[in-house]
Amino acid sequence: MADVGFIGLGNMGGPMAANLAKAGHAVTAFDISADALERAREAGAATAASVALAAAGREVVITMLPAGAEVSEVYRGEGGVLSAAAPGTLFIDCSTIDVDTARSVAATAAEGGWPLLDAPVSGGVAGAAAGTLTFMVGGEADAVARARPVLGDMGKAVIHAGASGAGQTAKVCNNLILAVSMIGVCEAFGMADRLGLERQTLFDIVSKATGQCWALTSYCPVPGPVEAAPSNRDYAPGFTAQMMLKDLRLAQTAAASAGAASPLGAEAAALYTLFCNAGNGADDFSGIMKMIGQGD
Ligand code: NAD
């Protein structure tokens, strides 16, 4: 069992840290939110009064923060992780952030001799609570091997994607596919409505045809066919539209920096911007059915 510092105890980090404590790791947690710290204490973690105290002397430090700016600040800022960590500490950033910041923070850590893995997750809040996340990991193979036992106590799969930044690259590629396929499914349901084809009938056919995809069969954006989908709870998240928009913007930034064309990603980002600006950012991302499909 490892001595783990855990920084960022929000919707994802809170249950992830709780699962580490449950598995028997010694977890020392920090968040700027007093409520989040209290929940971590109740879940069996010790709490620290600062980023530096959460990081000092740990074997492993895990961060689960909103975006690249917070990750850069928490690692490189005054009183940050890198000012306090012991030699040999393994850093694992599980936040979803831009590829350039992921690489740059890892390079700064490497100058001090520390490995820093980018290890964003798929699986959402439910996966974080159940300990069934998928980790997409970028960094050196020996550091990934060290991370596996700890990540394995929070997830069902740990996949080494490649060098530093490859985990974030995989994550934005995945969410680009997810957003585009969700919009396509919404468009199809909207069209079926207008042409008089029953939604359940469309679902039954497409789920056994070549249009089958996760957005349809696991997360159907119209109420009815998939009991567990947010569409049956008036689009309560789940995974918010605002989070999806953030990931689409990361995908666009990554595509631009690599000179890759991403026309459907650009369109998806524009549509999610309209949806969020209309006051729907806190809805589940499948709620875009209300705009694209002009549905219920
Ligand atoms: P969240 O906003 O619930 O949690 C972020 C936490 O970081 C908050 O508790 C906040 O107080 C804390 N924080 C911010 N700045 C800090 C600082 N300087 N020091 C210490 N703590 C600080 O967000 P979340 O839903 O837990 O998401 C975290 C990351 O995981 C994001 O990058 C998100 O894109 C990614 N992600 C989220 C989901 C999801 O379904 N929520 C799924 C996959 C990936």
XYZ file of C-alpha atoms and ligand atoms in Angstrom:
340
model
C 0.000 0.000 0.000
C 1.253 3.488 -0.824
C 1.510 6.821 0.971
C -0.570 8.995 -1.379
C -1.142 12.765 -1.506
C -4.431 13.593 -3.288
C -5.164 17.145 -4.455
C -8.551 18.106 -5.924
C -11.483 16.384 -4.210
C -14.409 17.402 -6.424
C -17.033 15.255 -8.132
C -14.340 12.930 -9.459
C -11.413 13.332 -7.054
C -13.585 12.910 -3.933
C -14.757 9.376 -4.717
C -11.374 8.436 -6.231
C -9.572 9.399 -3.007
C -12.241 7.551 -1.008
C -11.612 4.376 -3.015
C -7.867 4.630 -2.357
C -8.505 4.974 1.378
C -10.945 2.039 1.247
C -8.302 -0.092 -0.477
C -5.902 0.573 2.423
C -3.634 3.318 1.029
C -2.614 6.101 3.419
C -4.278 9.104 1.747
C -3.489 12.717 2.658
C -5.935 15.000 0.876
C -6.114 18.688 0.026
C -8.683 20.903 -1.681
C -9.389 24.626 -1.476
C -12.995 23.696 -0.582
C -13.567 23.039 3.117
C -16.644 20.927 2.303
C -14.633 18.699 -0.019
C -11.994 18.268 2.693
C -14.645 17.294 5.219
C -16.044 14.655 2.866
C -12.540 13.257 2.348
C -12.053 13.047 6.119
C -15.340 11.163 6.455
C -14.157 8.781 3.728
C -11.051 7.864 5.718
C -8.381 10.266 4.391
C -6.127 12.459 6.492
C -6.334 16.102 5.442
C -3.567 18.617 4.842
C -3.679 22.395 5.192
C -1.973 23.169 1.873
C -0.860 21.737 -1.451
C 2.720 21.588 -0.161
C 1.756 19.645 2.972
C -0.320 17.183 0.938
C 2.690 16.551 -1.323
C 5.602 16.587 1.133
C 7.190 13.200 1.714
C 4.628 11.146 -0.283
C 5.449 8.205 -2.527
C 2.700 9.188 -4.950
C 0.871 12.498 -5.518
C -2.359 12.468 -7.529
C -4.077 15.610 -8.833
C -7.680 15.835 -10.097
C -8.222 19.510 -10.923
C -10.535 21.440 -13.265
C -8.185 22.532 -16.075
C -4.628 23.282 -17.222
C -4.335 26.605 -15.350
C -5.030 24.930 -11.987
C -2.688 22.026 -12.763
C 0.134 24.394 -13.712
C -0.436 26.472 -10.567
C -0.691 23.487 -8.202
C 2.561 21.942 -9.518
C 4.672 24.997 -10.392
C 3.202 27.846 -8.334
C 4.708 29.227 -5.167
C 4.187 26.627 -2.429
C 3.221 24.120 -5.115
C 3.793 20.385 -5.341
C 7.238 20.683 -6.936
C 8.466 22.973 -4.148
C 7.699 20.370 -1.502
C 7.925 16.853 -2.907
C 10.522 14.312 -1.817
C 12.991 12.861 -4.338
C 11.465 9.857 -6.086
C 7.832 10.923 -5.682
C 5.651 9.773 -8.558
C 3.165 12.392 -9.803
C -0.044 11.409 -11.572
C -2.309 14.106 -13.006
C -5.766 12.643 -13.699
C -7.362 15.965 -14.734
C -8.458 16.489 -18.351
C -6.233 19.335 -19.582
C -4.651 20.576 -22.795
C -1.856 18.482 -24.251
C 0.671 21.350 -24.293
C 0.256 22.120 -20.576
C 0.435 18.397 -19.739
C 3.741 18.090 -21.582
C 5.143 21.325 -20.209
C 4.346 20.538 -16.530
C 5.804 17.036 -17.005
C 8.966 18.589 -18.480
C 9.308 20.917 -15.476
C 8.924 17.938 -13.117
C 11.484 15.958 -15.125
C 14.045 18.759 -14.638
C 13.802 18.003 -10.892
C 14.088 14.257 -11.557
C 10.401 13.498 -10.934
C 8.191 11.463 -13.278
C 4.793 13.047 -13.948
C 2.194 10.984 -15.799
C -0.855 12.422 -17.555
C -3.642 9.962 -16.715
C -7.062 11.379 -17.627
C -10.065 9.153 -17.089
C -13.194 7.941 -18.767
C -16.185 6.678 -16.809
C -17.612 9.788 -15.185
C -18.790 10.313 -11.631
C -20.464 6.886 -11.525
C -17.214 5.207 -12.591
C -15.247 7.212 -10.027
C -17.622 6.103 -7.260
C -17.669 2.467 -8.380
C -13.894 2.309 -8.927
C -14.390 1.360 -12.576
C -12.616 4.230 -14.358
C -10.468 3.751 -17.446
C -7.100 5.544 -17.197
C -5.327 6.664 -20.406
C -1.745 7.204 -19.411
C 1.083 9.173 -21.004
C 4.668 8.950 -19.772
C 7.638 6.614 -19.294
C 6.903 2.881 -19.035
C 8.660 2.435 -15.661
C 6.572 5.229 -14.109
C 3.406 3.706 -15.580
C 4.357 0.367 -13.991
C 4.742 2.117 -10.614
C 1.361 3.816 -11.052
C -0.595 0.669 -11.961
C -1.299 -0.691 -8.446
C -2.585 2.696 -7.262
C -4.630 3.462 -10.388
C -5.950 -0.111 -10.315
C -7.641 0.634 -6.978
C -9.656 3.401 -8.675
C -10.379 1.829 -12.049
C -10.928 -1.228 -14.181
C -8.380 -0.457 -16.909
C -5.004 1.293 -17.057
C -3.839 1.756 -20.642
C -0.386 3.083 -21.477
C -1.076 5.382 -24.431
C 2.524 6.462 -25.110
C 4.878 9.301 -24.193
C 4.003 12.372 -22.115
C 0.767 13.965 -23.401
C -0.487 10.782 -25.079
C -3.079 10.193 -22.349
C -4.569 13.655 -22.895
C -4.456 13.128 -26.658
C -6.428 9.880 -26.324
C -8.936 11.560 -24.026
C -9.719 14.486 -26.360
C -9.920 12.125 -29.353
C -12.409 9.938 -27.446
C -14.581 12.878 -26.438
C -14.488 14.337 -29.955
C -15.920 11.033 -31.231
C -18.470 10.977 -28.411
C -19.716 14.545 -29.069
C -19.963 14.085 -32.821
C -21.746 10.746 -32.487
C -24.144 12.174 -29.883
C -25.042 15.057 -32.202
C -25.556 12.597 -35.076
C -27.883 10.457 -32.978
C -29.872 13.553 -31.938
C -30.157 14.662 -35.557
C -31.452 11.225 -36.547
C -34.101 11.168 -33.802
C -35.220 14.675 -34.787
C -35.531 13.605 -38.405
C -37.382 10.394 -37.475
C -39.851 12.433 -35.387
C -40.683 14.623 -38.347
C -40.959 11.700 -40.746
C -43.277 9.822 -38.390
C -40.934 6.964 -37.419
C -41.377 5.854 -33.797
C -38.354 6.590 -31.604
C -38.353 3.075 -30.116
C -38.502 1.577 -33.603
C -35.561 3.677 -34.766
C -33.651 2.619 -31.644
C -34.435 -1.080 -32.152
C -33.275 -0.972 -35.778
C -30.171 1.238 -35.495
C -28.922 -0.556 -32.385
C -28.666 -3.668 -34.611
C -27.408 -1.825 -37.704
C -24.251 0.042 -38.708
C -25.327 3.274 -36.997
C -24.954 1.544 -33.620
C -22.795 3.517 -31.189
C -22.417 4.138 -27.437
C -24.300 7.456 -27.629
C -27.326 5.522 -28.897
C -27.283 2.212 -27.052
C -25.837 3.216 -23.660
C -26.783 6.894 -23.421
C -29.794 7.319 -25.690
C -30.631 11.073 -25.829
C -34.404 10.531 -26.066
C -36.395 9.225 -23.091
C -37.523 5.625 -23.164
C -35.190 3.171 -24.847
C -32.298 3.185 -22.302
C -33.550 3.228 -18.729
C -30.293 4.503 -17.132
C -29.756 7.363 -19.613
C -29.962 11.003 -18.379
C -32.746 11.632 -20.942
C -35.048 9.780 -18.529
C -34.164 12.202 -15.709
C -34.747 15.449 -17.620
C -31.036 15.445 -18.576
C -29.659 15.661 -15.041
C -25.909 14.921 -15.414
C -24.029 12.606 -15.890
C -21.464 14.508 -17.819
C -22.372 18.158 -18.237
C -22.601 20.004 -21.547
C -20.108 22.528 -20.123
C -17.563 19.743 -19.524
C -18.098 18.410 -23.030
C -17.587 21.913 -24.435
C -14.364 22.225 -22.458
C -13.096 18.940 -23.930
C -14.126 19.944 -27.464
C -12.187 23.183 -27.086
C -9.174 21.182 -25.890
C -9.556 18.962 -28.964
C -9.665 22.013 -31.250
C -6.554 23.476 -29.593
C -4.744 20.156 -29.932
C -5.805 19.810 -33.589
C -4.653 23.351 -34.379
C -1.289 22.902 -32.685
C -0.710 19.693 -34.665
C -2.019 21.046 -37.992
C -4.805 18.419 -38.012
C -8.148 19.172 -39.675
C -11.120 18.709 -37.343
C -14.157 20.166 -39.128
C -16.735 18.040 -37.307
C -15.048 18.797 -33.982
C -15.268 22.518 -34.800
C -18.961 22.204 -35.628
C -19.609 20.183 -32.465
C -17.818 22.854 -30.383
C -19.941 25.577 -32.021
C -23.170 23.666 -31.329
C -22.233 23.000 -27.694
C -21.309 26.695 -27.324
C -24.809 27.671 -28.518
C -26.374 25.090 -26.211
C -24.369 26.240 -23.170
C -24.874 29.945 -23.927
C -28.623 29.317 -23.966
C -28.367 28.387 -20.296
C -28.012 24.614 -20.593
C -24.385 24.184 -19.527
C -25.280 22.317 -16.342
C -27.495 19.811 -18.203
C -26.125 16.480 -19.294
C -24.416 16.729 -22.698
C -27.085 14.453 -24.217
C -29.560 17.290 -23.501
C -28.401 18.830 -26.778
C -31.254 16.697 -28.163
C -33.533 19.579 -27.081
C -31.722 21.864 -29.524
C -30.559 19.579 -32.339
C -33.551 17.257 -32.441
C -36.048 19.914 -31.307
C -37.347 17.089 -29.147
C -39.161 16.897 -25.817
P -14.819 19.549 -9.863
O -14.925 20.973 -10.210
O -15.973 18.861 -9.189
O -13.535 19.312 -8.904
C -12.346 20.024 -9.000
C -11.829 20.230 -7.581
O -10.554 20.881 -7.646
C -12.750 21.124 -6.736
O -13.101 20.465 -5.533
C -11.902 22.375 -6.492
O -12.175 22.988 -5.246
C -10.515 21.788 -6.564
N -9.483 22.789 -6.826
C -9.466 23.788 -7.740
N -8.325 24.495 -7.659
C -7.596 23.932 -6.662
C -6.329 24.213 -6.112
N -5.584 25.237 -6.550
N -5.885 23.438 -5.091
C -6.639 22.415 -4.628
N -7.852 22.093 -5.132
C -8.330 22.854 -6.124
O -14.425 18.787 -11.206
P -14.544 17.217 -11.507
O -15.867 16.906 -12.107
O -14.070 16.458 -10.311
O -13.464 17.098 -12.689
C -12.066 17.088 -12.436
C -11.366 16.776 -13.733
O -11.807 15.508 -14.231
C -11.646 17.798 -14.846
O -10.455 18.037 -15.545
C -12.693 17.095 -15.707
O -12.656 17.532 -17.059
C -12.263 15.655 -15.575
N -13.341 14.679 -15.799
C -14.585 14.882 -15.250
C -15.578 13.942 -15.494
C -16.968 14.124 -14.903
O -17.889 13.400 -15.324
N -17.149 15.019 -13.930
C -15.323 12.798 -16.271
C -14.034 12.605 -16.776
C -13.053 13.558 -16.532
